[in-house]
Coordinates of N, CA and C in Angstrom, one line a residue:
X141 N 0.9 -1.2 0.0 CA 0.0 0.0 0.0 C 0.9 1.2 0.0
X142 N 0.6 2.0 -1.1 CA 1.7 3.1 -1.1 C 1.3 4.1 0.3
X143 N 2.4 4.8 0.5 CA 2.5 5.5 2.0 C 1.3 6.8 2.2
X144 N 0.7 7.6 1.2 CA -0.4 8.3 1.0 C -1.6 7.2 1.2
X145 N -2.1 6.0 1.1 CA -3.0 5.6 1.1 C -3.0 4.7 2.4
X146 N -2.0 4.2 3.3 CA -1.6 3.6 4.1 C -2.3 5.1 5.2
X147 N -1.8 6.1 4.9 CA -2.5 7.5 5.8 C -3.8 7.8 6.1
X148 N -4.0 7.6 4.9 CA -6.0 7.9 4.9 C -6.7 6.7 5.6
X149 N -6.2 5.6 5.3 CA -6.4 4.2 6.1 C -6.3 4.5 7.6
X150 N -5.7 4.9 7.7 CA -5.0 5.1 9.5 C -6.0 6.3 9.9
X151 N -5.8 7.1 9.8 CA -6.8 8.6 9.9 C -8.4 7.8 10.0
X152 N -8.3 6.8 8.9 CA -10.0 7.0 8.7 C -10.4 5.6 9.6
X153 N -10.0 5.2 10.2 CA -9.9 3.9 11.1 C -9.4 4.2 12.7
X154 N -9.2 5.5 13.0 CA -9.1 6.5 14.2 C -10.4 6.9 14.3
X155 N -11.0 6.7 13.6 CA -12.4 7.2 13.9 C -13.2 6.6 14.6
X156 N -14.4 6.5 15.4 CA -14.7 5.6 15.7 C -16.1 5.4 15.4
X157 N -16.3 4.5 14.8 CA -17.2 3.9 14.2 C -18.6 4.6 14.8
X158 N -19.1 3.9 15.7 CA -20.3 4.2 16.8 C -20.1 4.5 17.8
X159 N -21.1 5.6 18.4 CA -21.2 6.3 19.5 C -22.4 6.3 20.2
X160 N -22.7 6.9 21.1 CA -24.0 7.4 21.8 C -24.2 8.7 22.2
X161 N -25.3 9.1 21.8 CA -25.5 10.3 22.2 C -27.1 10.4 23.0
X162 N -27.3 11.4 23.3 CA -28.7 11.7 24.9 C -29.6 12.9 23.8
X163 N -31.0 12.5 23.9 CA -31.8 14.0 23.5 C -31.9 14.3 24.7
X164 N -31.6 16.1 24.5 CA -32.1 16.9 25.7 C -32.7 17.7 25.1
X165 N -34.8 18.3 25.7 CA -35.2 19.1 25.4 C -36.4 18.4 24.2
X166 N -37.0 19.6 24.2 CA -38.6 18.7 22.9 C -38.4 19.2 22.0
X167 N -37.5 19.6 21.0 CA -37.3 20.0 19.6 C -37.5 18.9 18.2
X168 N -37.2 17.5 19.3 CA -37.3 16.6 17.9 C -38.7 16.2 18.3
X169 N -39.6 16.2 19.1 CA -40.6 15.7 19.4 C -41.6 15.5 17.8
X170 N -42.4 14.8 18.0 CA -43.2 13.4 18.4 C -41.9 12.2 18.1
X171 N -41.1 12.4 17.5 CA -39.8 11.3 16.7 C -39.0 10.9 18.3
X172 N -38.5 11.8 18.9 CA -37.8 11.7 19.6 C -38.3 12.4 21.3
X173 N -37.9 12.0 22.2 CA -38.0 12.5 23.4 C -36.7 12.6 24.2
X174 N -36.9 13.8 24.8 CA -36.1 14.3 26.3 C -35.3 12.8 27.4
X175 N -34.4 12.3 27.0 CA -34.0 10.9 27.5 C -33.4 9.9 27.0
X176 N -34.1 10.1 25.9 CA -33.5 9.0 24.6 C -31.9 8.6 24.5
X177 N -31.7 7.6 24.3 CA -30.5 7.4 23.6 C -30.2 6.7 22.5
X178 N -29.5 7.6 21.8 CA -29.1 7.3 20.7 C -28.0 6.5 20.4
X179 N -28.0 4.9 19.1 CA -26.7 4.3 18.3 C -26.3 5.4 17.5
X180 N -25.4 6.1 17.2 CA -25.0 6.9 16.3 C -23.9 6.2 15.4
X181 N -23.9 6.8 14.5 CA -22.5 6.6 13.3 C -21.4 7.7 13.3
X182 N -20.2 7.1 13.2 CA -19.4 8.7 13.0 C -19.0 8.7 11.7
X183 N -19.2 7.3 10.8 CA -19.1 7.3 9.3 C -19.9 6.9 8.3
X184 N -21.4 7.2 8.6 CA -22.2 7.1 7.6 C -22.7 8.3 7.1
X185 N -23.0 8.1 5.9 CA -23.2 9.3 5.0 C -24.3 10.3 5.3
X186 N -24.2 11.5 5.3 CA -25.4 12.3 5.7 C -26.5 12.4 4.8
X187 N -27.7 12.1 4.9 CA -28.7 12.3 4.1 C -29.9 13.2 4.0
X188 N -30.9 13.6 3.1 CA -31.9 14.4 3.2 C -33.1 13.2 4.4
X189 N -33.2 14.3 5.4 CA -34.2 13.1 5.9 C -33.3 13.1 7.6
X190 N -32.5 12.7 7.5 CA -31.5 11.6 8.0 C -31.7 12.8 9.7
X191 N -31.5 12.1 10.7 CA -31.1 12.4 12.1 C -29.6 12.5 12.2
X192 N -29.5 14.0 12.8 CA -27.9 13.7 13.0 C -27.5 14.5 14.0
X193 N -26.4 14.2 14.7 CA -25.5 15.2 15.7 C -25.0 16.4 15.1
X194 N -25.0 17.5 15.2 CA -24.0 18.2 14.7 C -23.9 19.8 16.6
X195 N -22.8 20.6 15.6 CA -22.1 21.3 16.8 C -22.7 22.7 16.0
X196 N -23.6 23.4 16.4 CA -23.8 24.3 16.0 C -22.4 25.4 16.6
X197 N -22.0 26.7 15.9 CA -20.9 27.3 15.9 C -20.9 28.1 17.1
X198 N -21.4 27.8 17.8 CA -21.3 28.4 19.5 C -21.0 27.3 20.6
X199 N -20.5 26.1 20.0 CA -20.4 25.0 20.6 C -21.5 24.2 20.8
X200 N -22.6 24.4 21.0 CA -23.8 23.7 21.2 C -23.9 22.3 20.4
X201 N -24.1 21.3 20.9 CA -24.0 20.1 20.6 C -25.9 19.8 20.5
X202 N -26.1 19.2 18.9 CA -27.6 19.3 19.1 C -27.9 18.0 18.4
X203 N -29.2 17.2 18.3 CA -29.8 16.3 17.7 C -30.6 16.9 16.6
X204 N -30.2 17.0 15.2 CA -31.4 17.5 14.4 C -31.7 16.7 13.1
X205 N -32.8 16.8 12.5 CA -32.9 16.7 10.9 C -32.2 17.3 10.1
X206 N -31.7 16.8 9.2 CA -30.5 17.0 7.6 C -32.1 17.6 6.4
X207 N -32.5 18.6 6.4 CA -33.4 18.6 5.7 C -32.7 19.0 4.1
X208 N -31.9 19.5 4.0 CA -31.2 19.9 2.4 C -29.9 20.4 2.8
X209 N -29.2 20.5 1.4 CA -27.9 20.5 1.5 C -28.2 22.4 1.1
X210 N -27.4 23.1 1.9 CA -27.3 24.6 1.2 C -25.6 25.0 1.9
X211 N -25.4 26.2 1.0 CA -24.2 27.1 1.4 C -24.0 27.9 2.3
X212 N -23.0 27.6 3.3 CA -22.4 28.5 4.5 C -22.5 29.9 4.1
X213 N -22.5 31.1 5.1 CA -22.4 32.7 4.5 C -20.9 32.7 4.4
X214 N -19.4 31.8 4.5 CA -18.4 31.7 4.0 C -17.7 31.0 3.0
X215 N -19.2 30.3 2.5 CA -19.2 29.5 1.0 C -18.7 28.0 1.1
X216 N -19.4 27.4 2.2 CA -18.4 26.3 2.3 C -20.1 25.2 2.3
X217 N -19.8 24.1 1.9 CA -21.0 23.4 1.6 C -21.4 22.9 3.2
X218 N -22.4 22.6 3.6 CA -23.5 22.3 4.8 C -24.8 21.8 4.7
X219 N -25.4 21.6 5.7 CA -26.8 21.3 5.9 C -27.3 22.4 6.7
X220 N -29.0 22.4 6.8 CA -29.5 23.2 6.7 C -30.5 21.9 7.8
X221 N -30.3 22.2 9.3 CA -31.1 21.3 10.3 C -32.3 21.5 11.0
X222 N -33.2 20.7 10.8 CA -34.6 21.1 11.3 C -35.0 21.1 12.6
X223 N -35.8 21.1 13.6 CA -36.4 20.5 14.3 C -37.8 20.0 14.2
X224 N -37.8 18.7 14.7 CA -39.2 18.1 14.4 C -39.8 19.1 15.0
X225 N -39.6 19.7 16.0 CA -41.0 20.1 16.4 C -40.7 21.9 16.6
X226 N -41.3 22.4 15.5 CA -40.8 23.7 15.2 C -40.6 24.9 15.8
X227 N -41.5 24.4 16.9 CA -41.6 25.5 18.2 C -40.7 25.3 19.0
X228 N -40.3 24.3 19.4 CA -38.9 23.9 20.4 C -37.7 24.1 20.1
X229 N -36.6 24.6 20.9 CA -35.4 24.3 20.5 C -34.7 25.5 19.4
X230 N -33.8 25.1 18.8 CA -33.2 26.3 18.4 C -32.4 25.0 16.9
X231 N -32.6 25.5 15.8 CA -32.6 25.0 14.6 C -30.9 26.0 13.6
X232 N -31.3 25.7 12.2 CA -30.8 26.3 10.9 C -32.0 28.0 11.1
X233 N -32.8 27.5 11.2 CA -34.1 28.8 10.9 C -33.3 29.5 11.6
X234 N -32.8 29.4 12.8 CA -31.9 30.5 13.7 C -30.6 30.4 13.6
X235 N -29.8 29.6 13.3 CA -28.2 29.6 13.0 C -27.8 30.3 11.6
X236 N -28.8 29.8 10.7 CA -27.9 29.3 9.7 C -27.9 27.8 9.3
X237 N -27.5 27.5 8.2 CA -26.7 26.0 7.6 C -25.5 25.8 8.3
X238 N -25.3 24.8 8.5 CA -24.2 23.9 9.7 C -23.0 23.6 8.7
X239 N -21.9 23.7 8.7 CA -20.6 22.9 7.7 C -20.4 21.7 8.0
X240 N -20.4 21.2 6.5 CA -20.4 19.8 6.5 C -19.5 19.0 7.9
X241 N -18.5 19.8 8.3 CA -17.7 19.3 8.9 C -18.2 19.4 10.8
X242 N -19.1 20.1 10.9 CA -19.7 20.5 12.3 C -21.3 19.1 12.0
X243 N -21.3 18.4 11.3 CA -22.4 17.7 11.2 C -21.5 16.5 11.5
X244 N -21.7 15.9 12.8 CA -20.6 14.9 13.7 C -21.1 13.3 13.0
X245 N -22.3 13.2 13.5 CA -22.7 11.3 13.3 C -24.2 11.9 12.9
X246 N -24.3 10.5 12.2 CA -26.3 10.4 11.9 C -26.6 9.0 12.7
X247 N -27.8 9.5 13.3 CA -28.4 8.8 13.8 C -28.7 7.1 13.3
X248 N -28.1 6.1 14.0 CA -29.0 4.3 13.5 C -29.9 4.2 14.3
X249 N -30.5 4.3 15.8 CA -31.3 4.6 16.1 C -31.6 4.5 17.5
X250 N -32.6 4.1 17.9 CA -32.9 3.9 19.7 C -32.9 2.8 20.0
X251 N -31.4 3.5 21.4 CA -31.6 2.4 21.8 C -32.3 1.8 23.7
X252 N -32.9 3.4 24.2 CA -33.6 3.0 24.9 C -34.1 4.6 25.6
X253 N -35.3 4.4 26.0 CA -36.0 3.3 26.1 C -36.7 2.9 25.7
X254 N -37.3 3.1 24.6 CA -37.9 2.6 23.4 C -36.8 1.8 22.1
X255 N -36.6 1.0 22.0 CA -35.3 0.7 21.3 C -36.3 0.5 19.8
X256 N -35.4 1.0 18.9 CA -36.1 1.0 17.7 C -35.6 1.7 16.6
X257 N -35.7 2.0 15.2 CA -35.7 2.8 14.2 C -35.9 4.3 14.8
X258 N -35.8 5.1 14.2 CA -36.1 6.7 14.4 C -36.6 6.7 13.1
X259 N -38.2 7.5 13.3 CA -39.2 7.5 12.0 C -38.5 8.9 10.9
X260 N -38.4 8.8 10.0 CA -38.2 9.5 8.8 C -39.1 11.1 8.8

């Protein structure tokens, strides 16, 4: 394996696969609840739709929906995160689009206490 590819191998195998993360607060509500715990991925692909962790730019660590892909106001590609439940919580509607790179893991799903899929 040449020495450039033996790198990215290394780098991308530091990563760690799955995690867990906690909802706090009713923003993803009826989908989600205040408690939850989440299987997360730190390497599956972000989708339209998709549940995901990301760090909004004040450090805030949040659970949201990937509703579309749009452009940062420094031109750098991101998502654009919802909250299920529109009145709760603090979104894209109030940030901005998140950089691809502040969009941490997507959601695989619950695992308690309700263990199960996360609805679409």
């Amino acid at each position: 394996m040449p020495h450039e590819d033996r790198a990215v191998h290394f780098r991308r195998n530091r990563v760690p696969r799955l995690g867990f993360a906690v909802v706090r607060g009713d923003s993803m509500l009826p989908s989600l609840r205040s408690g939850d715990r989440l299987l997360v991925s730190y390497r599956r692909e972000v989708r339209p739709g998709a549940v995901v962790v990301a760090r909004f730019a004040d450090g805030t660590l949040a659970v949201k929906r990937a509703s579309e892909r749009r452009t940062t106001s420094a031109g750098a590609s991101g998502w654009w995160l919802l909250s299920d439940n529109p009145g709760a919580g603090v979104d894209s509607r109030h940030r901005g689009p998140v950089p691809d790179e502040r969009v941490l893991a997507v959601v695989v799903g619950r695992v308690w206490p309700r263990p199960g899929a996360v609805p679409d």
